[in-house]
Amino acid sequence: MLHLINKEKIPQHIAIIMDGNGRWAKERGKDRLFGHQHGVLSVREVVEGCVEAGIKNLTLYAFSTENWNRPENEVNGLMELLVTTIRKEAETLSKNGVRLFVIGDLDSLPLACRQELDEAMALTAENKSLNLILALSYSSKWEILEATKKIAAKVKAGELLEGDINDEVFKSHLSTAAFPDPELMIRTSGENRISNFLLYQLAYAELYFTHTHWPDFRKENLYEAILNYQNRERRFGKISEQLHLA
Ligand code: FPP
């Protein structure tokens, strides 16, 4: 299906809510962590798929602020899985030109997890083909409030004028300041929600929902979503005729 994708209309940034690991595991009579473990294979597939399709930025919602409220064994299992996966995959990511970034309330992560992430980010810092952005202990409302506090502090300190606050200034205070806004947001497993993910950045994104559970999501599913995106008309508030004027 890769050959059907129009290379001229590749989204610069894809964001994914990886949902359905728990349901996938339950359908197989296994515990939720089994689903998360299989979800890692899908992460690998999608990263490879993005490199092959020429996508420059991929954000994965790996752990939300609200996920801390899950049973302790699931939270610990997910943190461990994250540490072991990053350790195992860092070299491969590096060889494939993938640069790792993390967004979220990183101070709330266990020390081992932060250290592993720091090492992998340093190892991949020079890579250029794909920015892989992991949203960890992330929630968009938290991020927007943090940005607002930083801006308010600058105004109070006289470093920024209230009248100069615009979209560009606001964006530069978000954790995604270094990346373009996602043009395509994919959510797996049949839920039609954004769930506190990149609320500001997704303002004009095309949303794609699929019933496939995350552990079953493969490159072909990614390409199907990209093709679906390419067949949509993005109007940004304009009317169709305005877009087709020479
Ligand atoms: C949502 O499924 C998934 C998560 C909360 C965790 C996602 C984590 C991974 C795929 C593994 C680690 C990732 C990386 C980047 C190494 P759910 O548990 O909410 O599923 P459910 O809705 O069926 O219960």
PDB file of C-alpha atoms and ligand atoms in Angstrom:
ATOM      1  CA  MET A   1       0.000   0.000   0.000  1.00  0.00           C
ATOM      2  CA  LEU A   2       3.051   2.259   0.476  1.00  0.00           C
ATOM      3  CA  HIS A   3       3.258   2.747  -3.299  1.00  0.00           C
ATOM      4  CA  LEU A   4      -0.241   4.286  -3.342  1.00  0.00           C
ATOM      5  CA  ILE A   5       0.803   7.111  -1.001  1.00  0.00           C
ATOM      6  CA  ASN A   6       1.344  10.466  -2.680  1.00  0.00           C
ATOM      7  CA  LYS A   7       4.844  11.560  -1.607  1.00  0.00           C
ATOM      8  CA  GLU A   8       3.924  15.198  -2.339  1.00  0.00           C
ATOM      9  CA  LYS A   9       1.140  15.162   0.268  1.00  0.00           C
ATOM     10  CA  ILE A  10       2.802  13.390   3.172  1.00  0.00           C
ATOM     11  CA  PRO A  11       1.671  14.700   6.587  1.00  0.00           C
ATOM     12  CA  GLN A  12       4.640  16.266   8.365  1.00  0.00           C
ATOM     13  CA  HIS A  13       3.432  15.093  11.744  1.00  0.00           C
ATOM     14  CA  ILE A  14       1.252  12.157  12.795  1.00  0.00           C
ATOM     15  CA  ALA A  15      -0.016  11.770  16.363  1.00  0.00           C
ATOM     16  CA  ILE A  16      -1.384   8.474  17.661  1.00  0.00           C
ATOM     17  CA  ILE A  17      -3.520   7.477  20.646  1.00  0.00           C
ATOM     18  CA  MET A  18      -2.521   3.834  21.065  1.00  0.00           C
ATOM     19  CA  ASP A  19      -5.723   2.419  22.550  1.00  0.00           C
ATOM     20  CA  GLY A  20      -7.116  -1.057  23.122  1.00  0.00           C
ATOM     21  CA  ASN A  21      -4.211  -2.978  24.645  1.00  0.00           C
ATOM     22  CA  GLY A  22      -6.331  -4.011  27.621  1.00  0.00           C
ATOM     23  CA  ARG A  23      -9.305  -5.160  25.524  1.00  0.00           C
ATOM     24  CA  TRP A  24      -7.012  -7.035  23.134  1.00  0.00           C
ATOM     25  CA  ALA A  25      -5.513  -8.940  26.075  1.00  0.00           C
ATOM     26  CA  LYS A  26      -8.914  -9.626  27.674  1.00  0.00           C
ATOM     27  CA  GLU A  27     -10.208 -11.113  24.411  1.00  0.00           C
ATOM     28  CA  ARG A  28      -7.336 -13.593  24.714  1.00  0.00           C
ATOM     29  CA  GLY A  29      -7.950 -14.337  28.397  1.00  0.00           C
ATOM     30  CA  LYS A  30      -4.680 -12.634  29.384  1.00  0.00           C
ATOM     31  CA  ASP A  31      -3.858  -9.793  31.750  1.00  0.00           C
ATOM     32  CA  ARG A  32      -3.588  -6.189  30.601  1.00  0.00           C
ATOM     33  CA  LEU A  33       0.212  -6.146  30.628  1.00  0.00           C
ATOM     34  CA  PHE A  34       0.219  -8.855  27.977  1.00  0.00           C
ATOM     35  CA  GLY A  35      -1.605  -6.376  25.754  1.00  0.00           C
ATOM     36  CA  HIS A  36       0.905  -3.606  26.472  1.00  0.00           C
ATOM     37  CA  GLN A  37       3.795  -5.974  25.674  1.00  0.00           C
ATOM     38  CA  HIS A  38       2.268  -6.722  22.293  1.00  0.00           C
ATOM     39  CA  GLY A  39       1.653  -3.016  21.836  1.00  0.00           C
ATOM     40  CA  VAL A  40       5.412  -2.529  21.735  1.00  0.00           C
ATOM     41  CA  LEU A  41       5.563  -4.554  18.489  1.00  0.00           C
ATOM     42  CA  SER A  42       3.065  -2.142  16.961  1.00  0.00           C
ATOM     43  CA  VAL A  43       5.195   0.802  18.110  1.00  0.00           C
ATOM     44  CA  ARG A  44       8.160  -0.718  16.262  1.00  0.00           C
ATOM     45  CA  GLU A  45       6.055  -1.292  13.118  1.00  0.00           C
ATOM     46  CA  VAL A  46       4.692   2.232  13.092  1.00  0.00           C
ATOM     47  CA  VAL A  47       8.114   3.813  13.636  1.00  0.00           C
ATOM     48  CA  GLU A  48       9.513   1.788  10.726  1.00  0.00           C
ATOM     49  CA  GLY A  49       6.455   2.579   8.643  1.00  0.00           C
ATOM     50  CA  CYS A  50       6.897   6.313   9.243  1.00  0.00           C
ATOM     51  CA  VAL A  51      10.577   6.181   8.244  1.00  0.00           C
ATOM     52  CA  GLU A  52       9.656   4.287   5.062  1.00  0.00           C
ATOM     53  CA  ALA A  53       6.861   6.708   4.172  1.00  0.00           C
ATOM     54  CA  GLY A  54       9.000   9.794   4.833  1.00  0.00           C
ATOM     55  CA  ILE A  55       7.018  11.100   7.835  1.00  0.00           C
ATOM     56  CA  LYS A  56       9.180  13.536   9.808  1.00  0.00           C
ATOM     57  CA  ASN A  57       7.410  13.653  13.188  1.00  0.00           C
ATOM     58  CA  LEU A  58       5.501  10.972  15.090  1.00  0.00           C
ATOM     59  CA  THR A  59       3.970  11.553  18.524  1.00  0.00           C
ATOM     60  CA  LEU A  60       2.784   8.534  20.502  1.00  0.00           C
ATOM     61  CA  TYR A  61       0.540   8.888  23.560  1.00  0.00           C
ATOM     62  CA  ALA A  62       2.226   6.256  25.729  1.00  0.00           C
ATOM     63  CA  PHE A  63       1.042   7.276  29.221  1.00  0.00           C
ATOM     64  CA  SER A  64      -1.418   9.969  30.250  1.00  0.00           C
ATOM     65  CA  THR A  65      -1.507  11.901  33.523  1.00  0.00           C
ATOM     66  CA  GLU A  66      -4.774  10.064  34.221  1.00  0.00           C
ATOM     67  CA  ASN A  67      -3.088   6.655  33.712  1.00  0.00           C
ATOM     68  CA  TRP A  68      -1.393   7.083  37.123  1.00  0.00           C
ATOM     69  CA  ASN A  69      -4.798   6.157  38.602  1.00  0.00           C
ATOM     70  CA  ARG A  70      -4.660   2.627  37.150  1.00  0.00           C
ATOM     71  CA  PRO A  71      -3.943  -0.352  39.466  1.00  0.00           C
ATOM     72  CA  GLU A  72      -0.405  -0.207  40.859  1.00  0.00           C
ATOM     73  CA  ASN A  73       0.773  -3.393  39.131  1.00  0.00           C
ATOM     74  CA  GLU A  74      -0.282  -2.060  35.725  1.00  0.00           C
ATOM     75  CA  VAL A  75       1.451   1.306  36.296  1.00  0.00           C
ATOM     76  CA  ASN A  76       4.651  -0.403  37.483  1.00  0.00           C
ATOM     77  CA  GLY A  77       4.488  -2.895  34.626  1.00  0.00           C
ATOM     78  CA  LEU A  78       4.106  -0.104  32.069  1.00  0.00           C
ATOM     79  CA  MET A  79       7.056   1.842  33.525  1.00  0.00           C
ATOM     80  CA  GLU A  80       9.213  -1.295  33.444  1.00  0.00           C
ATOM     81  CA  LEU A  81       8.134  -2.047  29.906  1.00  0.00           C
ATOM     82  CA  LEU A  82       9.086   1.450  28.891  1.00  0.00           C
ATOM     83  CA  VAL A  83      12.555   1.177  30.443  1.00  0.00           C
ATOM     84  CA  THR A  84      13.280  -2.234  28.895  1.00  0.00           C
ATOM     85  CA  THR A  85      11.904  -1.237  25.504  1.00  0.00           C
ATOM     86  CA  ILE A  86      13.936   1.976  25.320  1.00  0.00           C
ATOM     87  CA  ARG A  87      17.058   0.064  26.411  1.00  0.00           C
ATOM     88  CA  LYS A  88      16.475  -2.663  23.806  1.00  0.00           C
ATOM     89  CA  GLU A  89      15.463  -0.386  20.942  1.00  0.00           C
ATOM     90  CA  ALA A  90      17.756   2.641  21.348  1.00  0.00           C
ATOM     91  CA  GLU A  91      20.478   1.255  19.043  1.00  0.00           C
ATOM     92  CA  THR A  92      17.978   0.280  16.329  1.00  0.00           C
ATOM     93  CA  LEU A  93      16.289   3.662  16.545  1.00  0.00           C
ATOM     94  CA  SER A  94      19.663   5.289  16.134  1.00  0.00           C
ATOM     95  CA  LYS A  95      20.619   3.157  13.123  1.00  0.00           C
ATOM     96  CA  ASN A  96      17.334   4.093  11.436  1.00  0.00           C
ATOM     97  CA  GLY A  97      17.950   7.807  11.903  1.00  0.00           C
ATOM     98  CA  VAL A  98      15.240   8.202  14.571  1.00  0.00           C
ATOM     99  CA  ARG A  99      15.641  10.940  17.160  1.00  0.00           C
ATOM    100  CA  LEU A 100      13.834  10.450  20.472  1.00  0.00           C
ATOM    101  CA  PHE A 101      12.012  13.233  22.351  1.00  0.00           C
ATOM    102  CA  VAL A 102       9.754  13.087  25.402  1.00  0.00           C
ATOM    103  CA  ILE A 103       6.944  15.455  26.384  1.00  0.00           C
ATOM    104  CA  GLY A 104       4.978  15.489  29.636  1.00  0.00           C
ATOM    105  CA  ASP A 105       5.470  15.924  33.371  1.00  0.00           C
ATOM    106  CA  LEU A 106       8.778  14.084  33.384  1.00  0.00           C
ATOM    107  CA  ASP A 107       9.499  14.821  37.067  1.00  0.00           C
ATOM    108  CA  SER A 108       6.688  12.432  37.967  1.00  0.00           C
ATOM    109  CA  LEU A 109       8.377   9.478  36.215  1.00  0.00           C
ATOM    110  CA  PRO A 110      10.518   6.984  38.163  1.00  0.00           C
ATOM    111  CA  LEU A 111      14.234   7.874  38.173  1.00  0.00           C
ATOM    112  CA  ALA A 112      15.231   4.722  36.231  1.00  0.00           C
ATOM    113  CA  CYS A 113      12.809   5.666  33.516  1.00  0.00           C
ATOM    114  CA  ARG A 114      14.083   9.256  33.278  1.00  0.00           C
ATOM    115  CA  GLN A 115      17.683   8.049  33.120  1.00  0.00           C
ATOM    116  CA  GLU A 116      16.954   5.555  30.362  1.00  0.00           C
ATOM    117  CA  LEU A 117      15.123   8.206  28.369  1.00  0.00           C
ATOM    118  CA  ASP A 118      17.945  10.742  28.869  1.00  0.00           C
ATOM    119  CA  GLU A 119      20.493   8.220  27.583  1.00  0.00           C
ATOM    120  CA  ALA A 120      18.415   7.331  24.547  1.00  0.00           C
ATOM    121  CA  MET A 121      17.785  11.014  23.764  1.00  0.00           C
ATOM    122  CA  ALA A 122      21.515  11.736  23.967  1.00  0.00           C
ATOM    123  CA  LEU A 123      22.338   8.702  21.806  1.00  0.00           C
ATOM    124  CA  THR A 124      19.900   9.714  19.079  1.00  0.00           C
ATOM    125  CA  ALA A 125      20.433  13.501  19.286  1.00  0.00           C
ATOM    126  CA  GLU A 126      22.091  13.806  15.869  1.00  0.00           C
ATOM    127  CA  ASN A 127      19.480  11.780  13.965  1.00  0.00           C
ATOM    128  CA  LYS A 128      17.476  13.404  11.229  1.00  0.00           C
ATOM    129  CA  SER A 129      14.978  11.062   9.509  1.00  0.00           C
ATOM    130  CA  LEU A 130      12.200  10.920  12.098  1.00  0.00           C
ATOM    131  CA  ASN A 131      11.463  12.707  15.375  1.00  0.00           C
ATOM    132  CA  LEU A 132       9.797  10.163  17.664  1.00  0.00           C
ATOM    133  CA  ILE A 133       8.029  12.097  20.418  1.00  0.00           C
ATOM    134  CA  LEU A 134       6.770  10.045  23.359  1.00  0.00           C
ATOM    135  CA  ALA A 135       4.022  11.676  25.404  1.00  0.00           C
ATOM    136  CA  LEU A 136       4.611  10.362  28.921  1.00  0.00           C
ATOM    137  CA  SER A 137       2.765  11.426  32.036  1.00  0.00           C
ATOM    138  CA  TYR A 138       1.273  13.893  29.584  1.00  0.00           C
ATOM    139  CA  SER A 139      -2.023  15.703  29.535  1.00  0.00           C
ATOM    140  CA  SER A 140      -2.863  18.591  27.280  1.00  0.00           C
ATOM    141  CA  LYS A 141      -4.697  20.599  29.951  1.00  0.00           C
ATOM    142  CA  TRP A 142      -1.585  20.321  32.153  1.00  0.00           C
ATOM    143  CA  GLU A 143       0.602  21.455  29.262  1.00  0.00           C
ATOM    144  CA  ILE A 144      -1.636  24.437  28.427  1.00  0.00           C
ATOM    145  CA  LEU A 145      -1.718  25.517  32.083  1.00  0.00           C
ATOM    146  CA  GLU A 146       2.091  25.242  32.313  1.00  0.00           C
ATOM    147  CA  ALA A 147       2.475  27.387  29.191  1.00  0.00           C
ATOM    148  CA  THR A 148       0.026  29.943  30.603  1.00  0.00           C
ATOM    149  CA  LYS A 149       1.958  30.149  33.881  1.00  0.00           C
ATOM    150  CA  LYS A 150       5.258  30.680  32.019  1.00  0.00           C
ATOM    151  CA  ILE A 151       3.732  33.427  29.880  1.00  0.00           C
ATOM    152  CA  ALA A 152       2.136  35.116  32.915  1.00  0.00           C
ATOM    153  CA  ALA A 153       5.502  35.065  34.728  1.00  0.00           C
ATOM    154  CA  LYS A 154       7.187  36.716  31.725  1.00  0.00           C
ATOM    155  CA  VAL A 155       4.510  39.413  31.542  1.00  0.00           C
ATOM    156  CA  LYS A 156       4.874  40.030  35.273  1.00  0.00           C
ATOM    157  CA  ALA A 157       8.654  40.285  34.924  1.00  0.00           C
ATOM    158  CA  GLY A 158       8.258  42.762  32.063  1.00  0.00           C
ATOM    159  CA  GLU A 159       9.881  40.365  29.540  1.00  0.00           C
ATOM    160  CA  LEU A 160       6.731  40.080  27.420  1.00  0.00           C
ATOM    161  CA  LEU A 161       3.926  42.525  26.647  1.00  0.00           C
ATOM    162  CA  GLU A 162       0.367  41.272  27.058  1.00  0.00           C
ATOM    163  CA  GLY A 163      -0.458  42.618  23.577  1.00  0.00           C
ATOM    164  CA  ASP A 164       2.333  40.548  22.027  1.00  0.00           C
ATOM    165  CA  ILE A 165       0.798  37.225  23.089  1.00  0.00           C
ATOM    166  CA  ASN A 166      -0.331  35.501  19.895  1.00  0.00           C
ATOM    167  CA  ASP A 167      -0.575  31.978  18.502  1.00  0.00           C
ATOM    168  CA  GLU A 168       3.138  31.835  17.724  1.00  0.00           C
ATOM    169  CA  VAL A 169       4.162  33.028  21.198  1.00  0.00           C
ATOM    170  CA  PHE A 170       1.741  30.623  22.877  1.00  0.00           C
ATOM    171  CA  LYS A 171       2.969  27.666  20.801  1.00  0.00           C
ATOM    172  CA  SER A 172       6.571  28.452  21.665  1.00  0.00           C
ATOM    173  CA  HIS A 173       5.715  27.823  25.335  1.00  0.00           C
ATOM    174  CA  LEU A 174       4.192  24.388  24.700  1.00  0.00           C
ATOM    175  CA  SER A 175       6.277  21.223  25.018  1.00  0.00           C
ATOM    176  CA  THR A 176       5.845  20.667  21.273  1.00  0.00           C
ATOM    177  CA  ALA A 177       7.412  24.038  20.361  1.00  0.00           C
ATOM    178  CA  ALA A 178      10.068  22.346  18.207  1.00  0.00           C
ATOM    179  CA  PHE A 179       7.575  20.453  16.024  1.00  0.00           C
ATOM    180  CA  PRO A 180       4.912  21.409  13.486  1.00  0.00           C
ATOM    181  CA  ASP A 181       1.285  20.742  14.502  1.00  0.00           C
ATOM    182  CA  PRO A 182       0.071  17.228  13.653  1.00  0.00           C
ATOM    183  CA  GLU A 183      -1.961  17.076  10.451  1.00  0.00           C
ATOM    184  CA  LEU A 184      -3.269  13.597  11.186  1.00  0.00           C
ATOM    185  CA  MET A 185      -4.354  12.113  14.509  1.00  0.00           C
ATOM    186  CA  ILE A 186      -5.051   8.393  14.658  1.00  0.00           C
ATOM    187  CA  ARG A 187      -6.876   6.657  17.499  1.00  0.00           C
ATOM    188  CA  THR A 188      -7.200   2.897  17.565  1.00  0.00           C
ATOM    189  CA  SER A 189      -9.772   0.616  19.167  1.00  0.00           C
ATOM    190  CA  GLY A 190     -13.031   2.330  18.298  1.00  0.00           C
ATOM    191  CA  GLU A 191     -13.191   5.222  20.771  1.00  0.00           C
ATOM    192  CA  ASN A 192     -14.008   8.578  19.158  1.00  0.00           C
ATOM    193  CA  ARG A 193     -12.357  10.911  21.665  1.00  0.00           C
ATOM    194  CA  ILE A 194      -9.227  13.073  21.962  1.00  0.00           C
ATOM    195  CA  SER A 195      -8.748  12.311  25.687  1.00  0.00           C
ATOM    196  CA  ASN A 196      -6.663  15.305  26.747  1.00  0.00           C
ATOM    197  CA  PHE A 197      -4.106  14.827  23.943  1.00  0.00           C
ATOM    198  CA  LEU A 198      -2.539  17.823  22.116  1.00  0.00           C
ATOM    199  CA  LEU A 199      -5.761  19.870  22.329  1.00  0.00           C
ATOM    200  CA  TYR A 200      -4.141  23.100  21.117  1.00  0.00           C
ATOM    201  CA  GLN A 201      -1.980  21.443  18.458  1.00  0.00           C
ATOM    202  CA  LEU A 202      -4.794  19.351  16.943  1.00  0.00           C
ATOM    203  CA  ALA A 203      -6.952  22.394  16.109  1.00  0.00           C
ATOM    204  CA  TYR A 204      -6.860  21.654  12.339  1.00  0.00           C
ATOM    205  CA  ALA A 205      -5.764  18.011  12.361  1.00  0.00           C
ATOM    206  CA  GLU A 206      -7.681  15.393  10.429  1.00  0.00           C
ATOM    207  CA  LEU A 207      -8.956  12.779  12.881  1.00  0.00           C
ATOM    208  CA  TYR A 208      -8.888   9.109  11.926  1.00  0.00           C
ATOM    209  CA  PHE A 209     -10.553   6.485  14.094  1.00  0.00           C
ATOM    210  CA  THR A 210     -10.198   2.760  13.515  1.00  0.00           C
ATOM    211  CA  HIS A 211     -11.649  -0.259  15.311  1.00  0.00           C
ATOM    212  CA  THR A 212      -8.320  -2.104  15.163  1.00  0.00           C
ATOM    213  CA  HIS A 213      -6.865  -2.604  18.663  1.00  0.00           C
ATOM    214  CA  TRP A 214      -3.379  -1.161  19.063  1.00  0.00           C
ATOM    215  CA  PRO A 215      -1.576  -4.560  19.338  1.00  0.00           C
ATOM    216  CA  ASP A 216      -3.000  -5.485  15.903  1.00  0.00           C
ATOM    217  CA  PHE A 217      -1.991  -2.189  14.273  1.00  0.00           C
ATOM    218  CA  ARG A 218       0.597  -2.731  11.519  1.00  0.00           C
ATOM    219  CA  LYS A 219       2.310  -0.659   8.819  1.00  0.00           C
ATOM    220  CA  GLU A 220      -0.543  -1.353   6.411  1.00  0.00           C
ATOM    221  CA  ASN A 221      -3.003   0.167   8.910  1.00  0.00           C
ATOM    222  CA  LEU A 222      -0.798   3.244   9.116  1.00  0.00           C
ATOM    223  CA  TYR A 223      -0.650   3.547   5.346  1.00  0.00           C
ATOM    224  CA  GLU A 224      -4.420   3.132   5.139  1.00  0.00           C
ATOM    225  CA  ALA A 225      -4.806   6.077   7.551  1.00  0.00           C
ATOM    226  CA  ILE A 226      -2.372   8.198   5.491  1.00  0.00           C
ATOM    227  CA  LEU A 227      -4.263   7.378   2.283  1.00  0.00           C
ATOM    228  CA  ASN A 228      -7.540   8.296   3.951  1.00  0.00           C
ATOM    229  CA  TYR A 229      -5.976  11.619   5.038  1.00  0.00           C
ATOM    230  CA  GLN A 230      -4.719  12.295   1.513  1.00  0.00           C
ATOM    231  CA  ASN A 231      -8.212  11.873   0.108  1.00  0.00           C
ATOM    232  CA  ARG A 232      -9.697  14.525   2.383  1.00  0.00           C
ATOM    233  CA  GLU A 233     -10.056  18.196   1.492  1.00  0.00           C
ATOM    234  CA  ARG A 234      -8.401  20.388   4.142  1.00  0.00           C
ATOM    235  CA  ARG A 235     -10.143  23.771   4.015  1.00  0.00           C
ATOM    236  CA  PHE A 236      -8.841  25.577   7.138  1.00  0.00           C
ATOM    237  CA  GLY A 237     -12.081  27.551   7.370  1.00  0.00           C
ATOM    238  CA  LYS A 238     -12.181  28.450   3.659  1.00  0.00           C
ATOM    239  CA  ILE A 239     -14.663  27.189   1.068  1.00  0.00           C
ATOM    240  CA  SER A 240     -13.831  24.493  -1.455  1.00  0.00           C
ATOM    241  CA  GLU A 241     -13.746  26.862  -4.495  1.00  0.00           C
ATOM    242  CA  GLN A 242     -11.124  29.080  -2.843  1.00  0.00           C
ATOM    243  CA  LEU A 243      -8.765  26.131  -2.548  1.00  0.00           C
ATOM    244  CA  HIS A 244      -8.989  25.303  -6.233  1.00  0.00           C
ATOM    245  CA  LEU A 245      -8.271  28.812  -7.572  1.00  0.00           C
ATOM    246  CA  ALA A 246      -5.066  28.806  -9.608  1.00  0.00           C
TER     247      ALA A 246
HETATM  248  C1  FPP B   1      -3.936   2.174  26.004  1.00  0.00           C
HETATM  249  O1  FPP B   1      -4.590   0.920  26.005  1.00  0.00           O
HETATM  250  C2  FPP B   1      -2.480   2.005  26.062  1.00  0.00           C
HETATM  251  C3  FPP B   1      -1.676   2.485  27.056  1.00  0.00           C
HETATM  252  C4  FPP B   1      -2.211   3.240  28.210  1.00  0.00           C
HETATM  253  C5  FPP B   1      -0.225   2.238  27.063  1.00  0.00           C
HETATM  254  C6  FPP B   1       0.475   2.288  25.745  1.00  0.00           C
HETATM  255  C7  FPP B   1       1.804   1.680  25.900  1.00  0.00           C
HETATM  256  C8  FPP B   1       2.447   0.882  25.008  1.00  0.00           C
HETATM  257  C9  FPP B   1       1.889   0.561  23.682  1.00  0.00           C
HETATM  258  C10 FPP B   1       3.741   0.228  25.350  1.00  0.00           C
HETATM  259  C11 FPP B   1       4.921   1.096  25.603  1.00  0.00           C
HETATM  260  C12 FPP B   1       5.177   2.120  24.594  1.00  0.00           C
HETATM  261  C13 FPP B   1       6.395   2.531  24.164  1.00  0.00           C
HETATM  262  C14 FPP B   1       6.454   3.794  23.381  1.00  0.00           C
HETATM  263  C15 FPP B   1       7.650   1.802  24.379  1.00  0.00           C
HETATM  264  P1  FPP B   1      -5.593   0.613  27.202  1.00  0.00           P
HETATM  265  O2  FPP B   1      -4.813  -0.063  28.268  1.00  0.00           O
HETATM  266  O3  FPP B   1      -6.279   1.861  27.640  1.00  0.00           O
HETATM  267  O4  FPP B   1      -6.582  -0.375  26.518  1.00  0.00           O
HETATM  268  P2  FPP B   1      -8.146  -0.571  26.864  1.00  0.00           P
HETATM  269  O5  FPP B   1      -8.838   0.717  26.541  1.00  0.00           O
HETATM  270  O6  FPP B   1      -8.544  -1.697  25.964  1.00  0.00           O
HETATM  271  O7  FPP B   1      -8.232  -0.923  28.315  1.00  0.00           O
END
